[in-house]
mmCIF file of C-alpha atoms and ligand atoms in Angstrom:
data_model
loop_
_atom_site.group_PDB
_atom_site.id
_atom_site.type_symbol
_atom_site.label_atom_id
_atom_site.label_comp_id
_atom_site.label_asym_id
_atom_site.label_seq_id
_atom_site.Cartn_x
_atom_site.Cartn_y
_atom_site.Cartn_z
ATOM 1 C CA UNK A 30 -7.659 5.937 -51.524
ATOM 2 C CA UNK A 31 -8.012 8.978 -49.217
ATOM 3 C CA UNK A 32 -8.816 7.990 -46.157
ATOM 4 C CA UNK A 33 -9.500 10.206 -42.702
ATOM 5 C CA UNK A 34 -8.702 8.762 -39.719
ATOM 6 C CA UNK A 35 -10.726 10.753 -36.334
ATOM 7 C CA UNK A 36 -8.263 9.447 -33.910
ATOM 8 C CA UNK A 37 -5.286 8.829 -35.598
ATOM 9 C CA UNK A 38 -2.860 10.100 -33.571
ATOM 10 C CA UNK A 39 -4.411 7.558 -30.520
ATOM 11 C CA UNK A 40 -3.121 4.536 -28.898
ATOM 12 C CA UNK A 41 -5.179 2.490 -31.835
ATOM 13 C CA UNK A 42 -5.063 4.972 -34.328
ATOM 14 C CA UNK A 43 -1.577 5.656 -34.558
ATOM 15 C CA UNK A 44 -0.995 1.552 -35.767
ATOM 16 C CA UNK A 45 -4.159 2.212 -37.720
ATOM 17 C CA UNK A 46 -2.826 5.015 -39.405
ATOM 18 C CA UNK A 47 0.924 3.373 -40.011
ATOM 19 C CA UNK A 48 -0.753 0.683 -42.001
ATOM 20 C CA UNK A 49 -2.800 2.478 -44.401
ATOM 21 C CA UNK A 50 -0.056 4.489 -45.157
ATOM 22 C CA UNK A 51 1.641 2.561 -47.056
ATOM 23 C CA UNK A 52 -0.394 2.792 -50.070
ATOM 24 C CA UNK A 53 -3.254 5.562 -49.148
ATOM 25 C CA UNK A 54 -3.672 9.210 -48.695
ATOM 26 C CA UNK A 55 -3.971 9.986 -45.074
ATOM 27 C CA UNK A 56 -5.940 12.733 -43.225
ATOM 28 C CA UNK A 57 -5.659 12.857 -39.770
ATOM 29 C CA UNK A 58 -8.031 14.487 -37.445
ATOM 30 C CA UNK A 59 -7.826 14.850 -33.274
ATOM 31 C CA UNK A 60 -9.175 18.078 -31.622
ATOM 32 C CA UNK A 61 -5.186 18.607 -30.497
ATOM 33 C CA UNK A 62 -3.027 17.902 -33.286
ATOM 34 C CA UNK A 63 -3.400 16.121 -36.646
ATOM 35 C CA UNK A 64 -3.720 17.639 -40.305
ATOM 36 C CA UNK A 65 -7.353 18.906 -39.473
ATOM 37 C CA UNK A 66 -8.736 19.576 -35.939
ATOM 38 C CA UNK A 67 -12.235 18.395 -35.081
ATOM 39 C CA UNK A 68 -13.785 17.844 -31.770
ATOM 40 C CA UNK A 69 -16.415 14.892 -32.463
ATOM 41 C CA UNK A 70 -18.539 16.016 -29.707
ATOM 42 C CA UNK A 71 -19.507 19.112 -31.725
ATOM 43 C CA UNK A 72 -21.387 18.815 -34.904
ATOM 44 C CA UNK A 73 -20.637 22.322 -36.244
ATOM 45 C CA UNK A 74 -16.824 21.332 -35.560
ATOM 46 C CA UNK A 75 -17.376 18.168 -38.034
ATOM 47 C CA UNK A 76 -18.682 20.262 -40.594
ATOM 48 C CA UNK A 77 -16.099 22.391 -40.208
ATOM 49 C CA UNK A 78 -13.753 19.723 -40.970
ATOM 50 C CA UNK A 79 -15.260 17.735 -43.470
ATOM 51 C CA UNK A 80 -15.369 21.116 -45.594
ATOM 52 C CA UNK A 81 -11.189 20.882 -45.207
ATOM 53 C CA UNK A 82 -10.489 17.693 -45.906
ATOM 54 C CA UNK A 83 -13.102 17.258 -49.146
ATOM 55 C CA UNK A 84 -14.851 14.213 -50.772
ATOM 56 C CA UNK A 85 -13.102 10.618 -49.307
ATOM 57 C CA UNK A 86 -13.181 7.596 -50.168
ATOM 58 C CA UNK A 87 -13.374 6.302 -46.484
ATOM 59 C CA UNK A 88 -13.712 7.917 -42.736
ATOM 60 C CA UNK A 89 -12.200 6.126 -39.466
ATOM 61 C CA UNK A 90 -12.879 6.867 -36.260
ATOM 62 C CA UNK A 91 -10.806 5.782 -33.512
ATOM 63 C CA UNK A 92 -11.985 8.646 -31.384
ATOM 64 C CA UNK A 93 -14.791 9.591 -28.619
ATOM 65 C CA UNK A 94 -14.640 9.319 -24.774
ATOM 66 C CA UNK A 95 -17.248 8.124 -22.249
ATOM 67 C CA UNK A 96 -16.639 9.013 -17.985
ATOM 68 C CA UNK A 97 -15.436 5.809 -16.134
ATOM 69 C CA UNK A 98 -17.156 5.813 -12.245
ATOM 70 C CA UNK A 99 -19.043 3.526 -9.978
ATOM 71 C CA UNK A 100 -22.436 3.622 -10.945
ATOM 72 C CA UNK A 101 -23.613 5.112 -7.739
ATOM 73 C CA UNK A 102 -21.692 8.174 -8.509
ATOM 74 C CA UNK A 103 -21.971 9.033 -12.317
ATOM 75 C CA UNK A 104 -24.122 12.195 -12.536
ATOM 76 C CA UNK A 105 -26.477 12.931 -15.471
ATOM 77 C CA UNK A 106 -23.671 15.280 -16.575
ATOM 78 C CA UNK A 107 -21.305 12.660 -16.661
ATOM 79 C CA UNK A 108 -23.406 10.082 -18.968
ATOM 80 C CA UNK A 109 -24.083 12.923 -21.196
ATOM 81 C CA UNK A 110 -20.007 13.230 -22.211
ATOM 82 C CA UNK A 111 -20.265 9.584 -23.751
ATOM 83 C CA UNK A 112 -23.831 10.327 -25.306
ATOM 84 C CA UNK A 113 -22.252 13.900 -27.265
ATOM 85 C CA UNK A 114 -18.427 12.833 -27.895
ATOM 86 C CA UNK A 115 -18.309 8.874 -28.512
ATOM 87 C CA UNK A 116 -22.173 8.132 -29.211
ATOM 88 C CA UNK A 117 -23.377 11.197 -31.493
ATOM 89 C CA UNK A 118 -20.126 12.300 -31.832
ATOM 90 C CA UNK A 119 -19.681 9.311 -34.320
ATOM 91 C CA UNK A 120 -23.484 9.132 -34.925
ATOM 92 C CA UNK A 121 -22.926 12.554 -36.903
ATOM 93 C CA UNK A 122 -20.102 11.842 -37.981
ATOM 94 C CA UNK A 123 -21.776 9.112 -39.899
ATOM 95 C CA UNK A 124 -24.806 11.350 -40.599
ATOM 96 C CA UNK A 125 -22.425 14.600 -41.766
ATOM 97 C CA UNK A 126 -19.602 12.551 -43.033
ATOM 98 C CA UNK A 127 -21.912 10.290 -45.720
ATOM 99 C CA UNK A 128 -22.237 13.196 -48.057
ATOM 100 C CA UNK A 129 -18.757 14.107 -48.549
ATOM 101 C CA UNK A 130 -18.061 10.322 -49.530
ATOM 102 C CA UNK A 131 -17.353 9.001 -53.149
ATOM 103 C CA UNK A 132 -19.421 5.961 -53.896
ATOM 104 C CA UNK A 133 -18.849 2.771 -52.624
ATOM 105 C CA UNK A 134 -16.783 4.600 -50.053
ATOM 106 C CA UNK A 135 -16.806 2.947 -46.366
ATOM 107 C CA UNK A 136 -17.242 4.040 -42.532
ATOM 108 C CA UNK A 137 -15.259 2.163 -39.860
ATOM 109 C CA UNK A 138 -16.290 3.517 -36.207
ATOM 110 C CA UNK A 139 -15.148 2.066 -32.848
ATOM 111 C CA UNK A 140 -16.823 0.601 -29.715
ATOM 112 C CA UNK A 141 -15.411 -1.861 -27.207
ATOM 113 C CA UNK A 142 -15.317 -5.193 -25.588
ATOM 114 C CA UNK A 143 -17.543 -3.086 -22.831
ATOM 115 C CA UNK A 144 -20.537 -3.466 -25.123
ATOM 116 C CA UNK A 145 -20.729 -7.259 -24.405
ATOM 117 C CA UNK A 146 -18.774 -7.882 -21.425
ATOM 118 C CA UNK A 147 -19.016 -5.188 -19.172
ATOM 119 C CA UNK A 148 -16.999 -4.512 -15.716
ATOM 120 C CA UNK A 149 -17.984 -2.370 -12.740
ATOM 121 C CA UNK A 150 -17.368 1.676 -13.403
ATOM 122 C CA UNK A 151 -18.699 1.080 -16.780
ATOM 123 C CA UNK A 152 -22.202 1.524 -16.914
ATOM 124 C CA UNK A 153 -22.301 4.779 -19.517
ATOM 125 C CA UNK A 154 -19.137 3.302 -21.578
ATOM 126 C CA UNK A 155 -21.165 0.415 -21.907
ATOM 127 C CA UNK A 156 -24.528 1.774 -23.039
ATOM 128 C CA UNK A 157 -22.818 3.857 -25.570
ATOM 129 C CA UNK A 158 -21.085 1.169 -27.303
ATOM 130 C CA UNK A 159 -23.837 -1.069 -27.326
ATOM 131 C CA UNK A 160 -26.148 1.964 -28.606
ATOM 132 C CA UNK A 161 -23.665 2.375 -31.404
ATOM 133 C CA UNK A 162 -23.495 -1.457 -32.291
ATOM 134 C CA UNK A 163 -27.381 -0.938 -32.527
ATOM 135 C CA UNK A 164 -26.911 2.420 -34.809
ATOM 136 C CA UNK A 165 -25.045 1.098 -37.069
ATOM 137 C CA UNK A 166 -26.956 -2.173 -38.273
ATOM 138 C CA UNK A 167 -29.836 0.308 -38.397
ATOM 139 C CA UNK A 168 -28.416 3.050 -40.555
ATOM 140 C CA UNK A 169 -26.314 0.558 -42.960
ATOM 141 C CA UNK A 170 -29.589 -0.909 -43.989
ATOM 142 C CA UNK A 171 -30.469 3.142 -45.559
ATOM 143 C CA UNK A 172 -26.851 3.913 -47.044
ATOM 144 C CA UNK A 173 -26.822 5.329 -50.843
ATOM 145 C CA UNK A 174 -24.336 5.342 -53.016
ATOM 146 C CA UNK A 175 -22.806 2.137 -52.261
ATOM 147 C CA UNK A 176 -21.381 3.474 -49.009
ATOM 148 C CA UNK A 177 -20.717 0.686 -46.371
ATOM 149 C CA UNK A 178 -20.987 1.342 -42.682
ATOM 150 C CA UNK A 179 -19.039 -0.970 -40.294
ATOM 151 C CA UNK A 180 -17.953 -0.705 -36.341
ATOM 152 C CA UNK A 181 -15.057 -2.265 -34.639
ATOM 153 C CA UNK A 182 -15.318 -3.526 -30.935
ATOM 154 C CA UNK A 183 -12.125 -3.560 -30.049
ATOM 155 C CA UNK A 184 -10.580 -5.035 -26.856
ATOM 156 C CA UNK A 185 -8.356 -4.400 -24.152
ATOM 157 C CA UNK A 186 -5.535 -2.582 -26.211
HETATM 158 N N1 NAP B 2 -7.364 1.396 -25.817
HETATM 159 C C1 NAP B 2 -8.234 0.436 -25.543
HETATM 160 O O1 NAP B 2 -7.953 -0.548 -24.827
HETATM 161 C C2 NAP B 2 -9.603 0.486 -26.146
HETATM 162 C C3 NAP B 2 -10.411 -0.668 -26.127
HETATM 163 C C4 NAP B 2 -11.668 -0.633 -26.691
HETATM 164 C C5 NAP B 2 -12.136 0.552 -27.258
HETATM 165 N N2 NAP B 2 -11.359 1.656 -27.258
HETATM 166 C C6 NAP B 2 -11.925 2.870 -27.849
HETATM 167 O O2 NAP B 2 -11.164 3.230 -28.983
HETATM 168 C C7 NAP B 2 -11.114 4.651 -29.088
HETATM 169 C C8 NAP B 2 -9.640 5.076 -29.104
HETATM 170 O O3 NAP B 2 -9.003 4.568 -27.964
HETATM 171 P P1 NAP B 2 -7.457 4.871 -27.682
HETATM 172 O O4 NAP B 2 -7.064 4.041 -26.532
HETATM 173 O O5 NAP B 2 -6.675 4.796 -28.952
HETATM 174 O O6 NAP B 2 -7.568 6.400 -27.184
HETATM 175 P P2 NAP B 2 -6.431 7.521 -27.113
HETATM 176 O O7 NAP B 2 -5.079 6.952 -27.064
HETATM 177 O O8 NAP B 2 -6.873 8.446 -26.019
HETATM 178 O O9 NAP B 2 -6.587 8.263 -28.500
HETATM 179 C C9 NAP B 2 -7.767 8.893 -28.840
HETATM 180 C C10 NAP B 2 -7.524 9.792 -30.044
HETATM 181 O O10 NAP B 2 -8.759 10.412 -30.389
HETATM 182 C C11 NAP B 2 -8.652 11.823 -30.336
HETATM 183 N N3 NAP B 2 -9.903 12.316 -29.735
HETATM 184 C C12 NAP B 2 -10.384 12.041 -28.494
HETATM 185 N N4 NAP B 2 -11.554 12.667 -28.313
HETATM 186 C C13 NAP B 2 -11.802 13.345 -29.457
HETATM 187 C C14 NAP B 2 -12.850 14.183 -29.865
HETATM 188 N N5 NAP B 2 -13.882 14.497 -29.060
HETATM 189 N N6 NAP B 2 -12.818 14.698 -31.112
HETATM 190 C C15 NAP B 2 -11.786 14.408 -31.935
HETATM 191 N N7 NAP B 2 -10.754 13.623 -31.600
HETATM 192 C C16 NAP B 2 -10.763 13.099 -30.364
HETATM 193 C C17 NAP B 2 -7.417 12.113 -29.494
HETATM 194 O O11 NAP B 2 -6.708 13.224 -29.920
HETATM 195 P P3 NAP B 2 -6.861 14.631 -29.190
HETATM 196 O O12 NAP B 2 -6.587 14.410 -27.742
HETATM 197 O O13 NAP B 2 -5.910 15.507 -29.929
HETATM 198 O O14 NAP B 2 -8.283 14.997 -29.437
HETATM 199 C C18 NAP B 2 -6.540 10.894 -29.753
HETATM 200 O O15 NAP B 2 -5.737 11.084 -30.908
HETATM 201 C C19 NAP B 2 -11.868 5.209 -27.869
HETATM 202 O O16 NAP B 2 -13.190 5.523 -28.256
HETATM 203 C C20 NAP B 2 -11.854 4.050 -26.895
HETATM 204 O O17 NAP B 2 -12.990 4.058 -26.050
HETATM 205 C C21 NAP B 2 -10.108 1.641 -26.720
#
């Protein structure tokens, strides 16, 4: 299979990557190294490199940032980096990515534990996993093609 991985140069993505190694095609993607450069939090930039890499037969993304800060000091500005790079970052990546997908391929995106159990300084991190836990189950129900569409909460890694 050949198999992008957003991310895969990460703390996750790296052990990510080493497994499906063994018997895939890799593509990896991160805005500072990799084998394509994307930044997730730019849709023009995921076009960009979905018209690199060509058709897949799955897309991983370990990738997307939200700002950590008491809640009595995160800014509009600051909810709106986990609402373009983690939330519609992998929301288009979904939307953009589906099309360049052979059928029955698959898309794995990421949350966290934050979704469910959140701690103080979390209150965007939060919201934006638990918007993409909601995203998904919406969109998988509309998929064509066969194409499956999955997150992973992960925890404290
Ligand atoms: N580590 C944990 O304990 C943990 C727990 C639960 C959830 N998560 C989530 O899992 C994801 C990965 O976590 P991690 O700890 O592996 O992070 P990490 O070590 O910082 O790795 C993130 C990877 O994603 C790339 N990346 C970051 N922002 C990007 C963007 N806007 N566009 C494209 N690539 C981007 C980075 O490469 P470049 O810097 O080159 O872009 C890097 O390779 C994050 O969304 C994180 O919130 C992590």
């Amino acid at each position: 299979m050949k198999i992008l991985i957003i991310g895969g140069n990460g703390t996750i993505g790296k052990t990510v990557a080493a497994h499906f190694k063994e018997n895939n095609e890799i593509v990896i993607a991160g805005r500072n190294s990799g084998d394509v450069t994307v930044d997730i939090a730019d849709s023009h930039s995921i076009n960009e490199m979905f018209e690199k890499t060509g058709k897949l037969d799955a897309i991983i993304c370990i990738a997307g940032e939200a700002k950590w800060a008491d809640f009595k000091d995160l800014t509009e500005k600051d909810y709106y980096i986990g609402l373009k790079s983690k939330l519609m970052g992998q929301v288009n990546l979904v939307r953009i990515g589906k099309d360049y997908l052979n059928s029955n391929g698959s898309i794995t995106l990421s949350t966290g534990i934050l979704a469910d159990d959140p701690v103080v300084q979390t209150a965007s991190a939060a919201m934006v996993n638990g918007g993409i836990h909601s995203f998904v189950q919406a969109a998988a129900l509309e998929l064509e093609n066969g194409i499956r569409l999955n997150v992973v909460s992960s925890g404290m890694v």
